[in-house]
Short mmCIF file of C-alpha atoms in Angstrom, two decimals:
data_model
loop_
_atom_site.label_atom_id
_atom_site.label_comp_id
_atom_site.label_asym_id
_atom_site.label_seq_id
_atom_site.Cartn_x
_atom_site.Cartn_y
_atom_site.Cartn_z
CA UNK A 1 -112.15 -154.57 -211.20
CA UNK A 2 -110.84 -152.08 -208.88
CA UNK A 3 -110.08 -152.38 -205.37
CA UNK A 4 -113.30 -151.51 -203.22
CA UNK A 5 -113.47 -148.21 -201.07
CA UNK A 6 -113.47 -150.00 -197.89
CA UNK A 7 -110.93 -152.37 -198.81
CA UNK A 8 -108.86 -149.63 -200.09
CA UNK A 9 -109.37 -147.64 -196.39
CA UNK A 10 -108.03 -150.70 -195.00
CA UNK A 11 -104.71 -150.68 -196.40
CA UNK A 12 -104.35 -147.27 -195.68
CA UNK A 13 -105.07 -147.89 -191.78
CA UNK A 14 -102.33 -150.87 -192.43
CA UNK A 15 -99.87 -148.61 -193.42
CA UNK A 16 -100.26 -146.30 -190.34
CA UNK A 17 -100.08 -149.05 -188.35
CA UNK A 18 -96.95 -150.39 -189.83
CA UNK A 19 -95.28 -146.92 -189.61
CA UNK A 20 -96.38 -146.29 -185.75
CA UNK A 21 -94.81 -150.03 -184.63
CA UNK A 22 -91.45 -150.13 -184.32
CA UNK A 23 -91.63 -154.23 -182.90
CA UNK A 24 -92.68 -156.20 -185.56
CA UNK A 25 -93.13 -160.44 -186.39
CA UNK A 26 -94.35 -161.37 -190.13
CA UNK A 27 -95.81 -164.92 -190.20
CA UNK A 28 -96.37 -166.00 -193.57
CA UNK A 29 -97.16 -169.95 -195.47
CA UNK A 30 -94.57 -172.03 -196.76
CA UNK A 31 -95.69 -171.97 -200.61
CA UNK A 32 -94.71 -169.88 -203.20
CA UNK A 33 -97.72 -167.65 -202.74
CA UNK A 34 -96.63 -167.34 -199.14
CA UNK A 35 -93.04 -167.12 -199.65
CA UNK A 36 -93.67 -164.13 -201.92
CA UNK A 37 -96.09 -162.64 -199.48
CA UNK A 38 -93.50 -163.08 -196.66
CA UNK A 39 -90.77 -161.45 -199.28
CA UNK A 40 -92.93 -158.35 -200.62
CA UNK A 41 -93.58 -157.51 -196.47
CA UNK A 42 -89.87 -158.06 -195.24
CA UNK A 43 -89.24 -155.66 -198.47
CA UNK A 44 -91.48 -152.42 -197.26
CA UNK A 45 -90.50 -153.45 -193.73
CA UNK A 46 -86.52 -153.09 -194.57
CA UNK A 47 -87.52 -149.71 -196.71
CA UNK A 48 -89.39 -147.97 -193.93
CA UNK A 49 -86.15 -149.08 -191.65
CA UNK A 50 -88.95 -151.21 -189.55
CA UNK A 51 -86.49 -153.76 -187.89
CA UNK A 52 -88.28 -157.52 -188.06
CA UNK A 53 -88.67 -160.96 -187.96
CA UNK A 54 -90.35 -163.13 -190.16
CA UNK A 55 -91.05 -166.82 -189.49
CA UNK A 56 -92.53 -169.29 -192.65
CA UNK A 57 -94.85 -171.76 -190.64
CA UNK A 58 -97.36 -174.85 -191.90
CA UNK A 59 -101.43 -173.50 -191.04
CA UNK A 60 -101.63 -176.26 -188.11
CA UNK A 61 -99.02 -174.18 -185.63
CA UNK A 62 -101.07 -170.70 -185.80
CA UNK A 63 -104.32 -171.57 -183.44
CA UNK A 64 -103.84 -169.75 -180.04
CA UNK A 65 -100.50 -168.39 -181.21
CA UNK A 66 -98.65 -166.58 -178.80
CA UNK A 67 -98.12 -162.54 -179.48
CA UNK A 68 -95.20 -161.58 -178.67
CA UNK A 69 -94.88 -158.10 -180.59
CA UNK A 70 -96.08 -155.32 -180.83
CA UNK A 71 -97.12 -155.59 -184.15
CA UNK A 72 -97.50 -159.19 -185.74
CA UNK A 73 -98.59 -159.49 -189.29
CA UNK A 74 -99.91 -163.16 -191.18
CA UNK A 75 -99.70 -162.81 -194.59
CA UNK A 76 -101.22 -166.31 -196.89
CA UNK A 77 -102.46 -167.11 -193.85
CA UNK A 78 -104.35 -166.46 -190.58
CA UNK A 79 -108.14 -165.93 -191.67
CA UNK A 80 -109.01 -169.69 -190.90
CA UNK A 81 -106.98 -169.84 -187.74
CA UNK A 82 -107.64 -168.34 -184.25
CA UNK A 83 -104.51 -166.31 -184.53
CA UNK A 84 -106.18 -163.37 -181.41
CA UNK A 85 -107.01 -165.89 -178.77
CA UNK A 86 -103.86 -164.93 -176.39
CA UNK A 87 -103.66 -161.48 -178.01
CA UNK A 88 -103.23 -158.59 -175.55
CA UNK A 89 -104.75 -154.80 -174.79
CA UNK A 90 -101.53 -153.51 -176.43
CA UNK A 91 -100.97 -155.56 -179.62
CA UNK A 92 -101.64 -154.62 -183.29
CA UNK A 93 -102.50 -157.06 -185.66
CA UNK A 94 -102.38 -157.32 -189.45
CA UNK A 95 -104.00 -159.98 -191.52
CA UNK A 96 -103.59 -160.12 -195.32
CA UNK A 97 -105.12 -163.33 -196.58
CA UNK A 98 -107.47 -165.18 -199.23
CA UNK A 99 -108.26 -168.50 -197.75
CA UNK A 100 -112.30 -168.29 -196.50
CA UNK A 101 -112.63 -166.18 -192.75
CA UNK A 102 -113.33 -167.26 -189.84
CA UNK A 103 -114.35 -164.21 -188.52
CA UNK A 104 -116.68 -161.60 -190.11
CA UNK A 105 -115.56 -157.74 -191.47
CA UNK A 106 -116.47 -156.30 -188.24
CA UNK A 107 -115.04 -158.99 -186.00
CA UNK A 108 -112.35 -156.30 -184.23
CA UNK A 109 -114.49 -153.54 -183.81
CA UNK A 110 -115.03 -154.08 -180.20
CA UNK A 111 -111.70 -155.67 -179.24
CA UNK A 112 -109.31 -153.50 -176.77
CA UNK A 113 -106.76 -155.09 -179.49
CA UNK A 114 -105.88 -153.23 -182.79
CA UNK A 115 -107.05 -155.98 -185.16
CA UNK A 116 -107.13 -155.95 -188.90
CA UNK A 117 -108.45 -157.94 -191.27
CA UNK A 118 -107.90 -157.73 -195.03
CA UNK A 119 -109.57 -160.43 -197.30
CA UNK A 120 -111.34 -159.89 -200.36
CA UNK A 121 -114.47 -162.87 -199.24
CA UNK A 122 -115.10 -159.93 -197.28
CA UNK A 123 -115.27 -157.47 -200.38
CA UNK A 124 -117.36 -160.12 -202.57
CA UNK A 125 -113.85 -161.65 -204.20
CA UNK A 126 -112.75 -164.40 -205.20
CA UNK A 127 -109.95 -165.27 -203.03
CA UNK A 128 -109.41 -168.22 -205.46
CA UNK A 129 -108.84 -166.87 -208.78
CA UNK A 130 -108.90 -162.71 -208.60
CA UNK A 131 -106.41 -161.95 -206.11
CA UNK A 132 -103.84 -164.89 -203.36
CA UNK A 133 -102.15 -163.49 -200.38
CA UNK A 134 -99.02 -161.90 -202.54
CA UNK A 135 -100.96 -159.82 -204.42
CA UNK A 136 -102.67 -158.44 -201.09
CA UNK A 137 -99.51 -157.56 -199.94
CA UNK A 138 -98.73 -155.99 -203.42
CA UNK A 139 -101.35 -153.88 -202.67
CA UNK A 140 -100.02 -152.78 -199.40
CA UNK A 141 -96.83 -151.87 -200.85
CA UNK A 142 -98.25 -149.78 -204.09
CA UNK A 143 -99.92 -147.76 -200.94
CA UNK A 144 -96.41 -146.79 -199.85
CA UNK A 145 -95.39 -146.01 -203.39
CA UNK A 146 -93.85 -149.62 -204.07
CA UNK A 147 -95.16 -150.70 -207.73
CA UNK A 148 -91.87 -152.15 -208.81
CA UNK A 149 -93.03 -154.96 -206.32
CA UNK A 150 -95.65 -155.56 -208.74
CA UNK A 151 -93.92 -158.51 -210.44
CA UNK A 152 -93.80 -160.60 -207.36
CA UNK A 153 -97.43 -160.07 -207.05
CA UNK A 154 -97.74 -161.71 -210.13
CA UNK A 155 -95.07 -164.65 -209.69
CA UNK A 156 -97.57 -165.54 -205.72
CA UNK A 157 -100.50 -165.50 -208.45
CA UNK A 158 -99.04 -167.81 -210.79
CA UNK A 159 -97.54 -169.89 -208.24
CA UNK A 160 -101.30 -169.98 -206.62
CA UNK A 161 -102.61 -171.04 -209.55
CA UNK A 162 -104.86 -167.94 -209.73
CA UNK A 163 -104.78 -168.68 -213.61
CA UNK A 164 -106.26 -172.06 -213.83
CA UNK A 165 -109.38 -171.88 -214.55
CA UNK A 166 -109.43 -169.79 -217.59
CA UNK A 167 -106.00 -169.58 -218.54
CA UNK A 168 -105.75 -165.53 -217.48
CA UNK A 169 -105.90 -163.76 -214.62
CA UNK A 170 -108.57 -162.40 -213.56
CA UNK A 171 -110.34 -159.88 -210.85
CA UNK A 172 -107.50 -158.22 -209.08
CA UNK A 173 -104.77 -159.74 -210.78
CA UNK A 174 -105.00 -158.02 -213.56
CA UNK A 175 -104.23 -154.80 -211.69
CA UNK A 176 -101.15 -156.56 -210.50
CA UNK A 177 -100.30 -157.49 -213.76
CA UNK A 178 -100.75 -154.55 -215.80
CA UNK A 179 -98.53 -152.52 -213.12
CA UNK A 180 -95.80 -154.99 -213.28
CA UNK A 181 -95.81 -154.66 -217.22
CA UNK A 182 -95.63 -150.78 -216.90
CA UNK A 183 -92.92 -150.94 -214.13
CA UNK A 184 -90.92 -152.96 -216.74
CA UNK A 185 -90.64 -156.37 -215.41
CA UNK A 186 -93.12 -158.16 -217.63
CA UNK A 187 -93.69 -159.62 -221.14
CA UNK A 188 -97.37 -161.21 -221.25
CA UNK A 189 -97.76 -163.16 -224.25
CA UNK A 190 -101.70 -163.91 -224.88
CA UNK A 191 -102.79 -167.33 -225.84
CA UNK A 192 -99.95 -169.23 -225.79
CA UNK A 193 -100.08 -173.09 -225.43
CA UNK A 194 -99.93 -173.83 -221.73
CA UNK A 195 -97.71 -176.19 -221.26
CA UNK A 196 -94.72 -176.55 -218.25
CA UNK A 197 -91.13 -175.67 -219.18
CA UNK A 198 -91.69 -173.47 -221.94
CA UNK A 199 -87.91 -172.37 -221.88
CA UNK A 200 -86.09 -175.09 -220.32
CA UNK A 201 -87.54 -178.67 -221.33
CA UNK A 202 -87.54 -180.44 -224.89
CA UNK A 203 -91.50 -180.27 -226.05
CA UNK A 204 -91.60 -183.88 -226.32
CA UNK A 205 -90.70 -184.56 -222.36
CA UNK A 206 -93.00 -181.76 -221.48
CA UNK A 207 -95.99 -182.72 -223.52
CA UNK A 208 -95.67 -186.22 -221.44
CA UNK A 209 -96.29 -184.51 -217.97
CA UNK A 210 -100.19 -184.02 -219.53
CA UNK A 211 -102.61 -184.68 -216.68
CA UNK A 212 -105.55 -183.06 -216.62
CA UNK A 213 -107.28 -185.64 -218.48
CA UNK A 214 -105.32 -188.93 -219.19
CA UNK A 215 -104.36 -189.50 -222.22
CA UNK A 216 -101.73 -191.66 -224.89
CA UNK A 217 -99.26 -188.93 -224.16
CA UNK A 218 -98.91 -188.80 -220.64
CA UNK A 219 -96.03 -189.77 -219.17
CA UNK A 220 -95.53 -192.01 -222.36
CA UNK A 221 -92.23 -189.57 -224.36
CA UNK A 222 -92.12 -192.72 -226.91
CA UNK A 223 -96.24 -191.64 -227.88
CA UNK A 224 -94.93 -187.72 -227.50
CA UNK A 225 -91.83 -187.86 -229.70
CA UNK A 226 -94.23 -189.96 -232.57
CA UNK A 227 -96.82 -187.58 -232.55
CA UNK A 228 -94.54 -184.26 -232.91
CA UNK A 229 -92.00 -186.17 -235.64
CA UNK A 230 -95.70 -186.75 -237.55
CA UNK A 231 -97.01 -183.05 -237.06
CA UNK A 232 -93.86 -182.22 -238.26
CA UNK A 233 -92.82 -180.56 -235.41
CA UNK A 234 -89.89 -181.91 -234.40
CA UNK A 235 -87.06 -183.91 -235.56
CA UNK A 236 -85.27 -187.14 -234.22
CA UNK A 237 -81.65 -185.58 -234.08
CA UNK A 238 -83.54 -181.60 -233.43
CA UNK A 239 -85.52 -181.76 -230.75
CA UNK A 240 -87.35 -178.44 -229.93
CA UNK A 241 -88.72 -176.61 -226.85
CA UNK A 242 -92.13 -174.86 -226.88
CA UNK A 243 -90.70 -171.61 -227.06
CA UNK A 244 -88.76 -172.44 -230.34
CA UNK A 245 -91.56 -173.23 -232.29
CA UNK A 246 -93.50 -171.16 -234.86
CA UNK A 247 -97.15 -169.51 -234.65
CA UNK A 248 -98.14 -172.31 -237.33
CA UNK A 249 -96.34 -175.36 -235.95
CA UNK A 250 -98.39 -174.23 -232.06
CA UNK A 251 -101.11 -173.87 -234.36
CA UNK A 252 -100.80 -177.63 -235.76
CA UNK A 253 -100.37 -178.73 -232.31
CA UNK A 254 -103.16 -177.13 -230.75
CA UNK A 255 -105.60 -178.56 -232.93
CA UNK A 256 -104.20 -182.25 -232.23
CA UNK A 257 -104.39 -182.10 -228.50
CA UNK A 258 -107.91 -180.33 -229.16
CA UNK A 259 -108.97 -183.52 -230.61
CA UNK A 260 -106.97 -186.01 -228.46
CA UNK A 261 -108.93 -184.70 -225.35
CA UNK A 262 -112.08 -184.42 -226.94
CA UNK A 263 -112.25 -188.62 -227.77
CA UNK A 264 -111.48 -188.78 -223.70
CA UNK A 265 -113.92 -186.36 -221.93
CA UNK A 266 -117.45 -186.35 -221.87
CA UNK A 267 -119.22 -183.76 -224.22
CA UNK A 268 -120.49 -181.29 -221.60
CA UNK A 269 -116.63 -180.32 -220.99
CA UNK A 270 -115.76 -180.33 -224.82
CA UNK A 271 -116.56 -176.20 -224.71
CA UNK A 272 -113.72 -176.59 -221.48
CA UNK A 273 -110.91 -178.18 -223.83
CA UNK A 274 -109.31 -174.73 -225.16
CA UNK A 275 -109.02 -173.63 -221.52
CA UNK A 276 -106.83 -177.06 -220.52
CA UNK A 277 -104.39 -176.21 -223.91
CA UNK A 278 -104.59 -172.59 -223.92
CA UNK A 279 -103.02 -169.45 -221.66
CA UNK A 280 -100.93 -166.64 -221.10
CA UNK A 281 -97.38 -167.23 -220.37
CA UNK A 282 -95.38 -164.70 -218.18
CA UNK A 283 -91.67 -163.61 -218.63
CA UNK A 284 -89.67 -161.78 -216.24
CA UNK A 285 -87.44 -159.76 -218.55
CA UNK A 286 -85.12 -158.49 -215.51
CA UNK A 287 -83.83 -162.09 -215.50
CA UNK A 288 -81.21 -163.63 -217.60
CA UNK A 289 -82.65 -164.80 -220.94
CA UNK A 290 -81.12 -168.66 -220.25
CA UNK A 291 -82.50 -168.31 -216.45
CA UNK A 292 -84.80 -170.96 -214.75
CA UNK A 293 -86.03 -167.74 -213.34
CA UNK A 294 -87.07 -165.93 -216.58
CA UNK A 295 -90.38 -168.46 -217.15
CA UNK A 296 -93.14 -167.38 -214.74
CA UNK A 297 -94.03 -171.26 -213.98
CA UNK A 298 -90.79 -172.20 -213.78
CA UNK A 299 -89.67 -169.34 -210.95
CA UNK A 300 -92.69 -170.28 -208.59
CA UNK A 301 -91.69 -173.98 -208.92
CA UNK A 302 -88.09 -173.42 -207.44
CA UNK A 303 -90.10 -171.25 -204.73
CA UNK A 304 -92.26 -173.87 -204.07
CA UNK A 305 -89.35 -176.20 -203.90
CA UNK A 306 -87.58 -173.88 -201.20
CA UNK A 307 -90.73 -174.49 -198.84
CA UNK A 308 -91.25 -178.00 -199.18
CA UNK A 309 -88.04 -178.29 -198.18
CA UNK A 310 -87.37 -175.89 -195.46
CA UNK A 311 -85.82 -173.03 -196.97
CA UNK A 312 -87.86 -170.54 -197.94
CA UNK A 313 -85.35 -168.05 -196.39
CA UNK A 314 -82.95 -168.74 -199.42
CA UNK A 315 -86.39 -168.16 -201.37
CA UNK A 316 -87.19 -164.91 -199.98
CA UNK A 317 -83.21 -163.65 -200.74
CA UNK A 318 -83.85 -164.87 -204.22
CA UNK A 319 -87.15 -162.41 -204.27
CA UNK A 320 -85.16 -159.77 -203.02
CA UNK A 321 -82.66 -159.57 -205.19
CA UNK A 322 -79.68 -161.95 -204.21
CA UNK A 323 -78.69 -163.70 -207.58
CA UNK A 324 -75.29 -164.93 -206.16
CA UNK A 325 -75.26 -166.83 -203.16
CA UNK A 326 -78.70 -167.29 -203.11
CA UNK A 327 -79.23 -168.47 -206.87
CA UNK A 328 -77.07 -170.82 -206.37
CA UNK A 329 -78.38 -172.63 -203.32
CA UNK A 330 -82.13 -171.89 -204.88
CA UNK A 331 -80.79 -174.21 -208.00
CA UNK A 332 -79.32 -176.97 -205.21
CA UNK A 333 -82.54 -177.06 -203.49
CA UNK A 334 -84.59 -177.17 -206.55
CA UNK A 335 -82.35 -179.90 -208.16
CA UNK A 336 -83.25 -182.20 -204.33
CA UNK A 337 -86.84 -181.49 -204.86
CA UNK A 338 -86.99 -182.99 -208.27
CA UNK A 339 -85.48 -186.15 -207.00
CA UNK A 340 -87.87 -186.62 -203.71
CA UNK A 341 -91.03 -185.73 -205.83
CA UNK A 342 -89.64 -188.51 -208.55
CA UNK A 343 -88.73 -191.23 -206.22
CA UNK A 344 -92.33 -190.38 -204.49
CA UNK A 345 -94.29 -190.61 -207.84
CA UNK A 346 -92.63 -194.25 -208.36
CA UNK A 347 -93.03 -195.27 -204.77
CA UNK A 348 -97.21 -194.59 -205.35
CA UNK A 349 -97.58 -195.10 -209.16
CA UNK A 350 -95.14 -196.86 -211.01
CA UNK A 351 -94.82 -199.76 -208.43
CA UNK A 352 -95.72 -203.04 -209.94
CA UNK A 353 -99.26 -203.38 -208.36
CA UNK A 354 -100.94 -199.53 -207.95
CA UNK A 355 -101.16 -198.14 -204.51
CA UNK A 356 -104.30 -195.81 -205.54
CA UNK A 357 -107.22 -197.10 -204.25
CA UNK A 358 -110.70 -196.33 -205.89
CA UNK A 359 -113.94 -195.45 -203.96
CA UNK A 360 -117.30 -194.46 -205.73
CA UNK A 361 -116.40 -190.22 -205.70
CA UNK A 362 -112.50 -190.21 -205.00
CA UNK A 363 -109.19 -191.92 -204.70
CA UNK A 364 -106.62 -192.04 -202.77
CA UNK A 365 -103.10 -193.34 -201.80
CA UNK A 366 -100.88 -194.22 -198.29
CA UNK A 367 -98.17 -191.27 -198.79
CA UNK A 368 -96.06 -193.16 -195.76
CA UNK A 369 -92.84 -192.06 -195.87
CA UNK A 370 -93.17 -189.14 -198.21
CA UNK A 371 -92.64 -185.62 -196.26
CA UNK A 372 -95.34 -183.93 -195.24
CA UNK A 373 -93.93 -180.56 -197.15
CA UNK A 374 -94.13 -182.50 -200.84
CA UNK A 375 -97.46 -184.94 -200.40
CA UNK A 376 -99.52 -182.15 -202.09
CA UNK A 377 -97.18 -181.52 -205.23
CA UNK A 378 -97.08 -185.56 -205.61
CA UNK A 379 -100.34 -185.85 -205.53
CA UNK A 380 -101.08 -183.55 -208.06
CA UNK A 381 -98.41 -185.27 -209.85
CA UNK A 382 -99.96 -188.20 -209.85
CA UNK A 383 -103.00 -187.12 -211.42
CA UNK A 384 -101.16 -188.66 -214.43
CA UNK A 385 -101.43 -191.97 -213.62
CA UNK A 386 -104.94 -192.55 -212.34
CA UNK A 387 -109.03 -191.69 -212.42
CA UNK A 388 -108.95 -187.53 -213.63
CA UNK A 389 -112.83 -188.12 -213.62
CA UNK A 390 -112.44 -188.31 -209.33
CA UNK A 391 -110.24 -185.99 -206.89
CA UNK A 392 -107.58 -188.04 -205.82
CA UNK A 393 -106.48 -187.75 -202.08
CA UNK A 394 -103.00 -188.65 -200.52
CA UNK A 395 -102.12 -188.77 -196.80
CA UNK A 396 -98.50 -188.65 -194.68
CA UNK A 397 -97.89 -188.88 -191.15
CA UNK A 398 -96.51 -185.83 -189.75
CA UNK A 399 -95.74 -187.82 -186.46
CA UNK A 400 -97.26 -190.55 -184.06
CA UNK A 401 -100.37 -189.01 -184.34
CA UNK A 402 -101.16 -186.66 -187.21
CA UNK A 403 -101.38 -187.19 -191.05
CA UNK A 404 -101.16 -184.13 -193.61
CA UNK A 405 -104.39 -184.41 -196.01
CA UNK A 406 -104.19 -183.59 -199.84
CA UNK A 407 -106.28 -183.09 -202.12
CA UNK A 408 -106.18 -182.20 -206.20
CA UNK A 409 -108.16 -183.16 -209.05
CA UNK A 410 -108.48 -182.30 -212.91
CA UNK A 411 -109.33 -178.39 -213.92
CA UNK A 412 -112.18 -179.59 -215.76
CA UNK A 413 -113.96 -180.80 -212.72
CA UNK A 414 -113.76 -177.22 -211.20
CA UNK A 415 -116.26 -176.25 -214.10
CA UNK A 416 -118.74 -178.69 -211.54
CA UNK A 417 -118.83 -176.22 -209.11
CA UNK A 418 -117.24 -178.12 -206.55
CA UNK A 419 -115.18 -176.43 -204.14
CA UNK A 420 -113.29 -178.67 -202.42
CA UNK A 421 -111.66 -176.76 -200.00
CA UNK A 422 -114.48 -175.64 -198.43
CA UNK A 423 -115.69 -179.93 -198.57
CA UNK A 424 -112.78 -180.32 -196.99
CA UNK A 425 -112.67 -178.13 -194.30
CA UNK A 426 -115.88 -179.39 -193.37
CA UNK A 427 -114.79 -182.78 -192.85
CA UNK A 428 -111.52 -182.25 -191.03
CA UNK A 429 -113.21 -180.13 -188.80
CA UNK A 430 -115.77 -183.19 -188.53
CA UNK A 431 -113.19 -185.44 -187.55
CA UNK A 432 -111.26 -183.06 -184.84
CA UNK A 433 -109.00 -181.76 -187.85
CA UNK A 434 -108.16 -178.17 -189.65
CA UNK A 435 -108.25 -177.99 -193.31
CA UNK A 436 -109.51 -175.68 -196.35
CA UNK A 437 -108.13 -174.47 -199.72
CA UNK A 438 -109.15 -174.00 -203.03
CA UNK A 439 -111.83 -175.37 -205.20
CA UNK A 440 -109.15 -177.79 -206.89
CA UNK A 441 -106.30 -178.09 -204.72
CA UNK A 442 -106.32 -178.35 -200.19
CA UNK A 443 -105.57 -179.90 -197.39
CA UNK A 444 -105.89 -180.43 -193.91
CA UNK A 445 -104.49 -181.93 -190.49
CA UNK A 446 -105.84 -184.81 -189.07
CA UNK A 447 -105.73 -187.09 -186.19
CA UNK A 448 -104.03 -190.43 -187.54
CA UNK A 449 -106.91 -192.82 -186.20
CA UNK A 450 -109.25 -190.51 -188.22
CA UNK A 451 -107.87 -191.54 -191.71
CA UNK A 452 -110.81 -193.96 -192.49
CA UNK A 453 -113.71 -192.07 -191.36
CA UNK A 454 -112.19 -188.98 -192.77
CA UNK A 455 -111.86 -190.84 -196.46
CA UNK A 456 -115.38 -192.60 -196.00
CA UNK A 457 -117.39 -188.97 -194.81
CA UNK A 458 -115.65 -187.09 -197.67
CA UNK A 459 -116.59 -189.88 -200.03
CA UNK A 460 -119.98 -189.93 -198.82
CA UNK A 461 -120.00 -185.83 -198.91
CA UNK A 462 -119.41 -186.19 -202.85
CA UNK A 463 -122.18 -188.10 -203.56
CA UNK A 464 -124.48 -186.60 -206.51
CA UNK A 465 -121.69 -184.44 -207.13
CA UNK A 466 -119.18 -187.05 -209.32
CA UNK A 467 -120.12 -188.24 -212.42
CA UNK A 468 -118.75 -190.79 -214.16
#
């Protein structure tokens, strides 16, 4: 895939618009995707000596905004809000995001604003697995000549998940990718077994955080530890981590998770399997060789924990290229988030009576008292511990009279063709909400006395559509 002519005009008006502002406001989302969208701008913005601010902000503060600047740029964000409603004669404005429009290709063509959209649903792609919002801001720094941003293009991607769903990347991605391997910041290694902390966790405790489809292993290191010590994988007194073991000893345990998930799904997803097992893993070979930083996965996790937690500033130095200071409050922050997201998980599953509730299509649990910021990573967490045949849905109050919405489900149910994110933008929007996302992980904002009808129309909405 290349990028399309029109597409590829865009970014070159986006660049001339950058260089004639000299006031200039970045908004950008609070995830790794945005965080590295937010750090790739602030990086051309410091290069071209463009003085700026740039502000990390949740989707449900951006409709009717107020424009301040001359030039304000959203970045991860902004096509599904009404970001232009107070904009004036005089502004400029830049959007660079994936999530679907709300507004067509031609929207600002009569507007006494500048207005600029750039989102590939406009171009005819997928915003879900070819290219997230970091890699459209890659793209607007290899126009000024930047391709040694090329690696945090892929490190948004990863952290987006862009790679689910087949275990590559795909579409415009692979642009991203390819540059970031020439500009010498990337090893790709093809095929590898997919599996979390690759560098940094003994392969017994990582094989236990399985959850795509239940099975004896997950969250079970007793069943884990058995079943490597009888491959002959590992050892009781040498325990090994994925990235210590042989071609053949990945080989042997390939072919036992093959058949483990194959006794537990349902045969029209048996051709799915090798995708769930199988991917590329991505190493950052500018970082030290015992770094948390060095795994792809593992680097968008700590970025992820810096906006769940309110410091995606410390983040964004990190991206930049503070390894000091910043490293070492990035490791603080990340060591914080571990602890919320495990004292979540046993508030919800490990209680001794279950707090997910099963309807017909979906599940869900009361999040009360979990932060707003972390209700989406424990819910995909919790996958692990309930249904992977339904979406599972958790819920948080974000004050007297909002809850934050979340949404995730198995990778094998994306190969349904359900897109929830678009399901669930419907429905918030239904009940006086926001919402959207991706086909297998969203959200949205919701008025708190909306919870029930919310759960009940979006079970209703999936009927037909979940099988057991």
């Amino acid at each position: 895939m290349e990028i399309p002519q029109l597409m590829a005009e865009q970014y070159r008006e986006a660049k001339k618009m950058i260089e004639e502002s000299e006031d200039i406001k970045v908004y950008s989302h609070i995830d790794c995707d945005g965080i590295c969208s937010g750090a790739i701008l602030s990086t051309i913005l410091d290069r071209q000596n463009k003085a700026h601010e740039i502000e990390f902000v949740n989707l449900d503060v951006l409709d009717d905004i107020d424009l301040d600047h001359e030039l304000t740029i959203f970045s991860d964000l902004g096509s599904g809000q009404r970001i232009d409603t107070k904009a004036k004669d005089t502004q400029k404005i830049i959007i660079l995001d994936h999530h679907p429009p709300l507004r067509d290709l031609d929207y600002g063509n009569d507007k006494n604003y500048d207005y600029l959209e750039i989102n590939p649903l406009h171009h005819g792609i997928d915003g879900s697995y070819d290219v997230c919002g970091g890699g459209l801001c890659y793209f607007l720094a290899k126009e000024f000549g930047y391709r040694d941003l090329s690696w945090i293009g892929v490190l948004s991607a990863i952290g987006d998940m862009q790679n689910t769903k087949s275990g590559h990347f795909e579409g415009l991605n692979r642009i991203i990718q390819q540059d970031a391997i020439d500009e010498g910041y990337l090893k790709l290694d093809e095929n590898d077994i997919n599996i979390y902390g690759r560098n940094t966790r003994p392969l017994f405790v990582a094989l236990s955080y399985f959850s795509d489809v239940k099975l004896p292993i997950t969250n079970n290191t007793t069943e884990t530890m058995a079943i490597l010590e009888e491959l002959g994988i590992d050892e009781k007194h040498n325990r090994k981590k994925l990235n210590e073991l042989t071609m053949e000893e990945k080989t042997k345990l390939y072919q036992k998770l093959l058949g483990m998930i194959s006794k537990a799904v349902p045969g029209r997803y048996i051709q799915y399997i090798p995708q769930l097992i199988i991917g590329d893993a991505y190493t950052f070979i500018k970082e030290d060789a015992d770094s948390f930083l060095r795994d792809g996965s593992e680097f968008s996790t700590a970025m992820n924990a810096c906006g769940r937690n309110h410091e995606e500033k410390v983040a964004m130095e990190v991206l930049k290229g503070d390894r000091i200071e910043a490293l070492d409050e990035l490791e603080s922050i990340s060591k914080t988030h571990r602890y919320n997201l495990a004292t979540s998980i046993s508030q919800i599953a490990e209680s001794d009576e279950t707090n997910i509730i099963e309807l017909k299509n979906l599940q869900y649990f009361d999040g009360t008292g979990i932060k707003p910021e972390i209700v989406g990573t424990v819910t995909g967490m919790i996958l692990g511990y309930c249904n992977w045949k339904k979406p599972i849905i958790g819920y948080t109050q974000t004050d007297d009279y909002g809850l934050k919405i979340s949404l995730r489900c198995s990778r094998l149910l994306s190969y349904d063709g359900i897109h929830f994110g678009n399901i669930m933008r419907e429905i918030a929007a239904d009940v006086g909400g926001t919402g959207g996302g991706h086909a297998m992980a969203c959200g949205a904002y919701i008025p708190i006395d909306k919870k029930d009808e919310f759960l009940n129309l979006f079970n209703e909405k999936l009927n037909g559509k979940i099988s057991s």
